[in-house]
mmCIF file of C-alpha atoms and ligand atoms in Angstrom:
data_model
loop_
_atom_site.group_PDB
_atom_site.id
_atom_site.type_symbol
_atom_site.label_atom_id
_atom_site.label_comp_id
_atom_site.label_asym_id
_atom_site.label_seq_id
_atom_site.Cartn_x
_atom_site.Cartn_y
_atom_site.Cartn_z
ATOM 1 C CA VAL A 1 0.000 0.000 0.000
ATOM 2 C CA LYS A 2 2.879 2.362 0.726
ATOM 3 C CA ALA A 3 3.672 2.676 -2.996
ATOM 4 C CA PHE A 4 0.283 4.079 -4.011
ATOM 5 C CA LYS A 5 -1.371 5.213 -0.752
ATOM 6 C CA SER A 6 -4.829 5.149 -2.271
ATOM 7 C CA THR A 7 -7.810 3.104 -1.131
ATOM 8 C CA ALA A 8 -9.324 3.609 -4.593
ATOM 9 C CA LEU A 9 -6.380 1.806 -6.168
ATOM 10 C CA ALA A 10 -6.402 -0.812 -3.423
ATOM 11 C CA SER A 11 -10.095 -1.432 -4.146
ATOM 12 C CA ARG A 12 -9.177 -2.231 -7.741
ATOM 13 C CA LEU A 13 -6.671 -4.776 -6.484
ATOM 14 C CA ALA A 14 -9.322 -6.235 -4.161
ATOM 15 C CA GLU A 15 -11.786 -6.482 -7.055
ATOM 16 C CA ASN A 16 -9.114 -8.435 -8.887
ATOM 17 C CA GLY A 17 -8.605 -10.926 -6.088
ATOM 18 C CA HIS A 18 -6.239 -9.399 -3.541
ATOM 19 C CA ARG A 19 -7.226 -10.436 -0.036
ATOM 20 C CA GLY A 20 -4.270 -9.366 2.057
ATOM 21 C CA PHE A 21 -2.564 -5.983 2.022
ATOM 22 C CA CYS A 22 0.779 -4.904 3.367
ATOM 23 C CA CYS A 23 1.152 -1.403 4.840
ATOM 24 C CA ALA A 24 4.084 0.666 6.080
ATOM 25 C CA THR A 25 2.322 3.143 8.364
ATOM 26 C CA VAL A 26 -0.408 3.118 10.990
ATOM 27 C CA ARG A 27 -2.214 5.712 8.863
ATOM 28 C CA GLU A 28 -2.340 3.274 5.942
ATOM 29 C CA MET A 29 -3.655 0.516 8.226
ATOM 30 C CA LEU A 30 -6.402 2.791 9.588
ATOM 31 C CA GLY A 31 -7.404 4.013 6.130
ATOM 32 C CA MET A 32 -7.519 0.528 4.652
ATOM 33 C CA ALA A 33 -9.637 -0.690 7.568
ATOM 34 C CA ALA A 34 -12.041 2.258 7.252
ATOM 35 C CA ALA A 35 -12.415 1.587 3.523
ATOM 36 C CA GLY A 36 -13.526 -1.985 4.174
ATOM 37 C CA LEU A 37 -10.244 -3.413 2.874
ATOM 38 C CA GLY A 38 -9.186 -4.948 6.170
ATOM 39 C CA HIS A 39 -9.641 -8.646 5.448
ATOM 40 C CA ASP A 40 -5.993 -9.264 6.389
ATOM 41 C CA LEU A 41 -3.709 -6.255 6.951
ATOM 42 C CA LEU A 42 -0.016 -6.505 7.762
ATOM 43 C CA LEU A 43 1.892 -3.568 9.190
ATOM 44 C CA ALA A 44 5.252 -4.622 7.739
ATOM 45 C CA ASN A 45 7.093 -2.091 9.808
ATOM 46 C CA GLU A 46 7.966 -1.525 13.433
ATOM 47 C CA SER A 47 5.848 1.006 15.316
ATOM 48 C CA LEU A 48 5.612 2.191 18.906
ATOM 49 C CA ASP A 49 2.365 3.991 18.115
ATOM 50 C CA LEU A 50 0.134 0.932 17.878
ATOM 51 C CA SER A 51 -2.547 2.087 20.304
ATOM 52 C CA ARG A 52 -4.099 3.923 17.354
ATOM 53 C CA LEU A 53 -5.008 0.457 16.036
ATOM 54 C CA THR A 54 -6.656 -0.858 19.207
ATOM 55 C CA GLU A 55 -10.162 0.149 18.185
ATOM 56 C CA VAL A 56 -9.808 -1.428 14.754
ATOM 57 C CA VAL A 57 -8.682 -4.691 16.341
ATOM 58 C CA GLU A 58 -11.348 -4.735 19.036
ATOM 59 C CA SER A 59 -14.221 -3.758 16.770
ATOM 60 C CA GLY A 60 -13.276 -6.524 14.350
ATOM 61 C CA VAL A 61 -13.337 -4.045 11.439
ATOM 62 C CA ALA A 62 -10.031 -5.472 10.248
ATOM 63 C CA ARG A 63 -7.650 -8.310 10.922
ATOM 64 C CA VAL A 64 -4.423 -6.658 12.044
ATOM 65 C CA THR A 65 -0.980 -8.244 12.133
ATOM 66 C CA VAL A 66 2.099 -6.211 13.043
ATOM 67 C CA ALA A 67 5.819 -6.773 12.579
ATOM 68 C CA VAL A 68 7.909 -6.885 15.762
ATOM 69 C CA ASP A 69 11.670 -7.253 16.134
ATOM 70 C CA SER A 70 12.442 -6.376 19.765
ATOM 71 C CA GLU A 71 11.165 -6.616 23.307
ATOM 72 C CA GLU A 72 10.032 -2.991 23.021
ATOM 73 C CA THR A 73 7.952 -3.496 19.879
ATOM 74 C CA ILE A 74 6.395 -6.630 21.370
ATOM 75 C CA ALA A 75 5.503 -4.620 24.485
ATOM 76 C CA ALA A 76 3.950 -1.882 22.310
ATOM 77 C CA ALA A 77 1.827 -4.473 20.488
ATOM 78 C CA VAL A 78 0.707 -6.094 23.747
ATOM 79 C CA GLN A 79 -0.113 -2.758 25.312
ATOM 80 C CA ALA A 80 -2.203 -1.791 22.255
ATOM 81 C CA ARG A 81 -4.092 -5.102 22.556
ATOM 82 C CA ILE A 82 -2.927 -6.171 19.090
ATOM 83 C CA ARG A 83 -3.586 -9.880 18.737
ATOM 84 C CA GLU A 84 -1.319 -11.071 15.917
ATOM 85 C CA ALA A 85 2.287 -10.505 14.947
ATOM 86 C CA LEU A 86 5.075 -11.581 12.622
ATOM 87 C CA ILE A 87 8.669 -11.700 13.776
ATOM 88 C CA ASP A 88 10.634 -9.366 11.480
ATOM 89 C CA VAL A 89 14.040 -10.828 10.632
ATOM 90 C CA THR A 90 16.992 -9.087 9.029
ATOM 91 C CA VAL A 91 17.962 -10.893 5.836
ATOM 92 C CA GLY A 92 20.945 -8.799 4.764
ATOM 93 C CA MET A 93 19.654 -5.252 4.539
ATOM 94 C CA PRO A 94 20.711 -3.004 7.416
ATOM 95 C CA ARG A 95 17.215 -1.927 8.445
ATOM 96 C CA CYS A 96 14.577 -3.339 10.785
ATOM 97 C CA GLY A 97 14.508 -7.008 11.769
ATOM 98 C CA CYS A 98 16.096 -9.152 14.482
ATOM 99 C CA GLU A 99 18.985 -11.518 13.874
ATOM 100 C CA PRO A 100 17.697 -14.883 12.561
ATOM 101 C CA ALA A 101 19.148 -16.618 15.635
ATOM 102 C CA ASP A 102 17.062 -14.395 17.940
ATOM 103 C CA ALA A 103 13.727 -14.938 16.163
ATOM 104 C CA GLY A 104 12.709 -18.011 18.190
ATOM 105 C CA ARG A 105 13.321 -16.250 21.507
ATOM 106 C CA LEU A 106 11.248 -13.235 20.445
ATOM 107 C CA ALA A 107 8.428 -15.485 19.212
ATOM 108 C CA GLU A 108 8.371 -17.255 22.561
ATOM 109 C CA LEU A 109 8.340 -13.927 24.398
ATOM 110 C CA ALA A 110 5.493 -12.628 22.196
ATOM 111 C CA ARG A 111 3.453 -15.795 22.751
ATOM 112 C CA SER A 112 4.071 -15.702 26.475
ATOM 113 C CA GLN A 113 2.466 -12.258 26.473
ATOM 114 C CA GLY A 114 -0.605 -13.401 24.593
ATOM 115 C CA LEU A 115 0.252 -12.536 20.989
ATOM 116 C CA GLU A 116 -0.423 -15.059 18.284
ATOM 117 C CA VAL A 117 2.725 -15.284 16.158
ATOM 118 C CA ARG A 118 1.691 -16.070 12.597
ATOM 119 C CA GLY A 119 5.210 -16.494 11.224
ATOM 120 C CA VAL A 120 8.069 -14.334 9.968
ATOM 121 C CA MET A 121 8.787 -11.512 7.567
ATOM 122 C CA GLY A 122 12.077 -10.422 6.024
ATOM 123 C CA TYR A 123 12.591 -7.824 3.317
ATOM 124 C CA GLU A 124 15.468 -8.367 0.907
ATOM 125 C CA GLY A 125 15.372 -4.757 -0.289
ATOM 126 C CA HIS A 126 19.133 -4.689 -0.927
ATOM 127 C CA LEU A 127 18.693 -7.252 -3.737
ATOM 128 C CA MET A 128 15.896 -5.652 -5.787
ATOM 129 C CA ARG A 129 18.323 -4.093 -8.235
ATOM 130 C CA GLU A 130 20.806 -6.950 -8.590
ATOM 131 C CA PRO A 131 21.491 -8.054 -12.174
ATOM 132 C CA GLY A 132 19.337 -10.914 -13.429
ATOM 133 C CA ASP A 133 22.055 -13.579 -13.468
ATOM 134 C CA THR A 134 22.994 -13.230 -9.785
ATOM 135 C CA LYS A 135 19.693 -12.088 -8.303
ATOM 136 C CA ALA A 136 18.056 -15.494 -7.845
ATOM 137 C CA ASP A 137 21.092 -16.902 -6.067
ATOM 138 C CA LEU A 138 21.447 -13.933 -3.725
ATOM 139 C CA VAL A 139 17.720 -14.026 -2.932
ATOM 140 C CA ARG A 140 17.983 -17.745 -2.167
ATOM 141 C CA ARG A 141 20.798 -17.088 0.305
ATOM 142 C CA SER A 142 18.865 -14.258 1.884
ATOM 143 C CA MET A 143 15.716 -16.367 2.162
ATOM 144 C CA GLU A 144 17.680 -19.203 3.754
ATOM 145 C CA LEU A 145 18.150 -16.841 6.705
ATOM 146 C CA LEU A 146 14.415 -16.206 6.809
ATOM 147 C CA LEU A 147 13.535 -19.898 6.588
ATOM 148 C CA GLU A 148 15.967 -20.690 9.401
ATOM 149 C CA ALA A 149 14.089 -18.136 11.501
ATOM 150 C CA ALA A 150 10.713 -19.486 10.330
ATOM 151 C CA ASP A 151 11.678 -22.932 11.636
ATOM 152 C CA ALA A 152 12.396 -21.502 15.059
ATOM 153 C CA VAL A 153 9.316 -19.257 15.104
ATOM 154 C CA GLY A 154 6.604 -21.566 13.766
ATOM 155 C CA GLY A 155 3.375 -20.323 12.195
ATOM 156 C CA ASP A 156 2.572 -20.557 8.520
ATOM 157 C CA ILE A 157 3.495 -17.147 7.069
ATOM 158 C CA VAL A 158 6.804 -16.327 5.418
ATOM 159 C CA SER A 159 6.344 -12.775 4.162
ATOM 160 C CA GLY A 160 8.823 -10.848 2.011
ATOM 161 C CA GLY A 161 9.823 -9.991 -1.506
ATOM 162 C CA GLY A 162 9.161 -6.963 -3.639
ATOM 163 C CA THR A 163 8.666 -5.822 -7.196
ATOM 164 C CA GLY A 164 12.307 -6.525 -8.013
ATOM 165 C CA THR A 165 12.263 -10.100 -6.744
ATOM 166 C CA TRP A 166 8.654 -11.221 -7.227
ATOM 167 C CA ASP A 167 9.592 -13.726 -9.924
ATOM 168 C CA VAL A 168 12.660 -15.229 -8.230
ATOM 169 C CA ASN A 169 11.583 -15.282 -4.602
ATOM 170 C CA THR A 170 9.873 -18.662 -4.517
ATOM 171 C CA TRP A 171 10.377 -19.113 -0.767
ATOM 172 C CA VAL A 172 7.859 -16.650 0.601
ATOM 173 C CA THR A 173 4.207 -17.555 1.152
ATOM 174 C CA GLU A 174 3.170 -13.952 0.519
ATOM 175 C CA LEU A 175 4.769 -11.180 -1.520
ATOM 176 C CA GLN A 176 5.046 -7.636 -0.211
ATOM 177 C CA ALA A 177 5.354 -6.042 -3.657
ATOM 178 C CA GLY A 178 3.617 -2.735 -4.377
ATOM 179 C CA SER A 179 5.635 -0.604 -6.807
ATOM 180 C CA TYR A 180 4.560 -2.883 -9.658
ATOM 181 C CA CYS A 181 1.139 -1.184 -9.689
ATOM 182 C CA LEU A 182 2.530 2.125 -10.948
ATOM 183 C CA MET A 183 6.293 1.716 -11.528
ATOM 184 C CA ASP A 184 8.933 4.378 -12.162
ATOM 185 C CA THR A 185 11.990 4.874 -14.394
ATOM 186 C CA GLU A 186 14.363 3.244 -11.941
ATOM 187 C CA TYR A 187 12.337 0.102 -11.306
ATOM 188 C CA THR A 188 11.347 -0.662 -14.911
ATOM 189 C CA ALA A 189 15.004 -1.571 -15.546
ATOM 190 C CA HIS A 190 14.845 -4.219 -12.796
ATOM 191 C CA ALA A 191 11.329 -5.598 -13.174
ATOM 192 C CA SER A 192 10.646 -5.643 -16.881
ATOM 193 C CA ASP A 193 7.324 -7.492 -16.555
ATOM 194 C CA PHE A 194 5.658 -4.282 -15.439
ATOM 195 C CA GLU A 195 5.024 -1.099 -17.373
ATOM 196 C CA ASN A 196 5.164 2.430 -16.174
ATOM 197 C CA ALA A 197 1.730 3.878 -15.437
ATOM 198 C CA LEU A 198 2.687 6.923 -13.387
ATOM 199 C CA PHE A 199 3.331 10.369 -14.830
ATOM 200 C CA VAL A 200 3.379 13.834 -13.397
ATOM 201 C CA GLN A 201 1.776 16.152 -15.921
ATOM 202 C CA ALA A 202 3.520 19.509 -15.840
ATOM 203 C CA THR A 203 3.036 22.749 -17.760
ATOM 204 C CA VAL A 204 5.671 24.673 -19.719
ATOM 205 C CA ILE A 205 5.797 28.052 -17.970
ATOM 206 C CA SER A 206 8.838 29.543 -19.702
ATOM 207 C CA LYS A 207 11.022 28.710 -22.687
ATOM 208 C CA ASN A 208 13.561 29.904 -25.190
ATOM 209 C CA ASP A 209 15.091 28.179 -28.204
ATOM 210 C CA ARG A 210 17.414 26.006 -26.062
ATOM 211 C CA TRP A 211 15.515 25.081 -22.926
ATOM 212 C CA GLY A 212 12.105 25.028 -21.351
ATOM 213 C CA VAL A 213 10.900 25.210 -17.753
ATOM 214 C CA LEU A 214 8.154 23.051 -16.243
ATOM 215 C CA ASP A 215 6.112 23.950 -13.167
ATOM 216 C CA ALA A 216 6.945 20.789 -11.203
ATOM 217 C CA GLY A 217 10.116 20.375 -9.200
ATOM 218 C CA LEU A 218 11.549 18.839 -6.074
ATOM 219 C CA LYS A 219 8.194 19.203 -4.311
ATOM 220 C CA ALA A 220 6.496 17.026 -6.937
ATOM 221 C CA PHE A 221 8.999 14.157 -7.281
ATOM 222 C CA GLY A 222 10.792 11.648 -5.103
ATOM 223 C CA MET A 223 14.370 12.364 -6.140
ATOM 224 C CA ASP A 224 16.475 9.789 -4.290
ATOM 225 C CA HIS A 225 16.671 7.564 -7.383
ATOM 226 C CA GLY A 226 17.716 10.387 -9.679
ATOM 227 C CA ASP A 227 16.134 12.894 -12.005
ATOM 228 C CA PRO A 228 12.707 12.263 -13.491
ATOM 229 C CA LYS A 229 12.436 11.680 -17.248
ATOM 230 C CA VAL A 230 10.821 14.345 -19.395
ATOM 231 C CA LEU A 231 8.940 12.667 -22.237
ATOM 232 C CA ASP A 232 9.070 13.696 -25.908
ATOM 233 C CA VAL A 233 10.326 17.264 -25.708
ATOM 234 C CA GLY A 234 13.828 16.995 -24.257
ATOM 235 C CA ASP A 235 16.099 15.914 -21.418
ATOM 236 C CA CYS A 236 15.909 16.959 -17.807
ATOM 237 C CA TRP A 237 18.859 19.262 -17.058
ATOM 238 C CA PHE A 238 18.112 19.805 -13.407
ATOM 239 C CA VAL A 239 15.314 19.988 -10.889
ATOM 240 C CA SER A 240 14.858 22.862 -8.466
ATOM 241 C CA ASP A 241 12.251 23.558 -5.808
ATOM 242 C CA GLU A 242 9.384 24.425 -8.154
ATOM 243 C CA HIS A 243 10.859 23.668 -11.602
ATOM 244 C CA ILE A 244 12.349 21.204 -14.027
ATOM 245 C CA THR A 245 14.624 22.787 -16.584
ATOM 246 C CA PHE A 246 14.880 20.631 -19.692
ATOM 247 C CA GLY A 247 17.069 20.980 -22.752
ATOM 248 C CA LEU A 248 14.942 21.050 -25.883
ATOM 249 C CA ALA A 249 15.450 17.964 -28.018
ATOM 250 C CA GLU A 250 16.599 18.583 -31.578
ATOM 251 C CA GLY A 251 13.606 19.382 -33.746
ATOM 252 C CA ALA A 252 11.314 19.698 -30.707
ATOM 253 C CA SER A 253 9.441 22.864 -30.045
ATOM 254 C CA VAL A 254 7.238 23.782 -27.120
ATOM 255 C CA THR A 255 4.922 26.643 -26.400
ATOM 256 C CA VAL A 256 4.264 28.195 -23.013
ATOM 257 C CA GLY A 257 1.165 26.425 -21.723
ATOM 258 C CA ASP A 258 1.983 23.039 -23.294
ATOM 259 C CA ARG A 259 1.507 20.118 -20.974
ATOM 260 C CA VAL A 260 4.331 17.605 -20.740
ATOM 261 C CA ARG A 261 4.449 14.187 -19.124
ATOM 262 C CA VAL A 262 7.291 13.458 -16.751
ATOM 263 C CA VAL A 263 8.077 9.982 -15.392
ATOM 264 C CA PRO A 264 9.252 9.904 -11.767
ATOM 265 C CA ALA A 265 12.394 7.974 -10.796
ATOM 266 C CA HIS A 266 10.869 6.702 -7.516
ATOM 267 C CA VAL A 267 7.175 5.952 -7.231
ATOM 268 C CA ASP A 268 6.547 5.953 -3.452
ATOM 269 C CA PRO A 269 7.900 9.363 -2.473
ATOM 270 C CA THR A 270 6.410 10.866 -5.651
ATOM 271 C CA VAL A 271 2.873 9.657 -5.028
ATOM 272 C CA SER A 272 3.015 10.796 -1.410
ATOM 273 C CA GLN A 273 3.525 14.382 -2.591
ATOM 274 C CA HIS A 274 0.271 14.491 -4.554
ATOM 275 C CA GLU A 275 -3.322 14.718 -3.426
ATOM 276 C CA ARG A 276 -4.855 12.703 -6.224
ATOM 277 C CA LEU A 277 -4.207 10.422 -9.153
ATOM 278 C CA HIS A 278 -5.950 11.163 -12.446
ATOM 279 C CA VAL A 279 -6.709 7.953 -14.296
ATOM 280 C CA VAL A 280 -6.495 8.680 -18.005
ATOM 281 C CA ASP A 281 -7.338 6.942 -21.237
ATOM 282 C CA GLY A 282 -5.241 8.912 -23.715
ATOM 283 C CA ASP A 283 -5.977 12.511 -22.800
ATOM 284 C CA GLU A 284 -9.356 11.790 -21.255
ATOM 285 C CA VAL A 285 -9.591 11.714 -17.462
ATOM 286 C CA ILE A 286 -11.842 8.785 -16.667
ATOM 287 C CA GLU A 287 -11.496 8.667 -12.879
ATOM 288 C CA ILE A 288 -9.877 10.600 -10.067
ATOM 289 C CA TRP A 289 -8.479 8.647 -7.142
ATOM 290 C CA ASP A 290 -7.602 10.401 -3.889
ATOM 291 C CA VAL A 291 -4.201 9.662 -2.431
ATOM 292 C CA ASP A 292 -6.002 9.358 0.876
ATOM 293 C CA LEU A 293 -3.422 7.409 2.901
ATOM 294 C CA ARG A 294 -0.729 10.092 3.071
ATOM 295 C CA GLY A 295 0.698 11.187 6.398
ATOM 296 C CA TRP A 296 1.472 8.983 9.371
HETATM 297 C C1 LIG B 1 8.964 -3.951 4.142
HETATM 298 C C2 LIG B 1 8.904 -3.838 2.661
HETATM 299 N N1 LIG B 1 8.496 -4.909 1.967
HETATM 300 C C3 LIG B 1 8.440 -4.881 0.632
HETATM 301 C C4 LIG B 1 8.815 -3.772 -0.088
HETATM 302 C C5 LIG B 1 8.817 -3.900 -1.578
HETATM 303 O O1 LIG B 1 8.084 -3.050 -2.304
HETATM 304 P P1 LIG B 1 8.366 -2.766 -3.827
HETATM 305 O O2 LIG B 1 7.155 -3.218 -4.543
HETATM 306 O O3 LIG B 1 8.583 -1.291 -3.882
HETATM 307 O O4 LIG B 1 9.587 -3.516 -4.259
HETATM 308 C C6 LIG B 1 9.261 -2.631 0.588
HETATM 309 C C7 LIG B 1 9.686 -1.429 -0.162
HETATM 310 O O5 LIG B 1 10.395 -0.574 0.272
HETATM 311 C C8 LIG B 1 9.318 -2.681 2.001
HETATM 312 O O6 LIG B 1 9.752 -1.624 2.712
#
């Protein structure tokens, strides 16, 4: 859910058979539950702010499972009267997750405090962009760590994977992929089964015979994966707070007021900067979806 942050888009996935959804923030969990999409929600992230989910759990509006990787996060889940958890295990990426060898102890601790431990999760985010010939092998080694933890933890869920490893990660029982819904310039190189569907439509607000300026800049794009790609009219030279300056392609001409499509380099932090998604068929807007799960 964190890639698109929209219950309208999530509803489309549900209509097409998705039953479980994976979220990164409490806000996403609450919004999905309120939208009636709470059949099986996983907060695949550590949080010490879980009491905001108590009502959802107790009212039965949604099934809530949270990731835990420490005594503190287990205590936060217990205190918030969360009923179900996964033990989050580090599988090579220096981020959240306990050491595989500690997973059994944490599962026992969680169970002793009344949590049902449904299994494990481990995100191999450091491998999403590995070249095709080595990716499968590296993912296998990473998932061996997760399976070792799964043995110690018990339960029937092994949750992990992403858009870059969906086709090679055959060890997980559920995939946490989300970028595939919209994609971006960076990811299309690493997950060629999916097409880009996300554009920021910007307007030419100034131009001369060498460059043009668009009215979308750093506040409209996630920039950590590089510059966005200006389509058809030229190349992005640089991005500033409110602007993209692009060099006019040979033979291209633009007029002030022209609208230009720009493809973001990173989907998640781009979507989270916009209030709505316009669903288009050619130039016709056929639906407008709120990006209603922004914030925390
Ligand atoms: C915990 C977790 N699982 C899975 C993913 C994979 O998502 P994506 O579809 O972007 O590869 C992410 C992305 O950052 C993540 O943080």
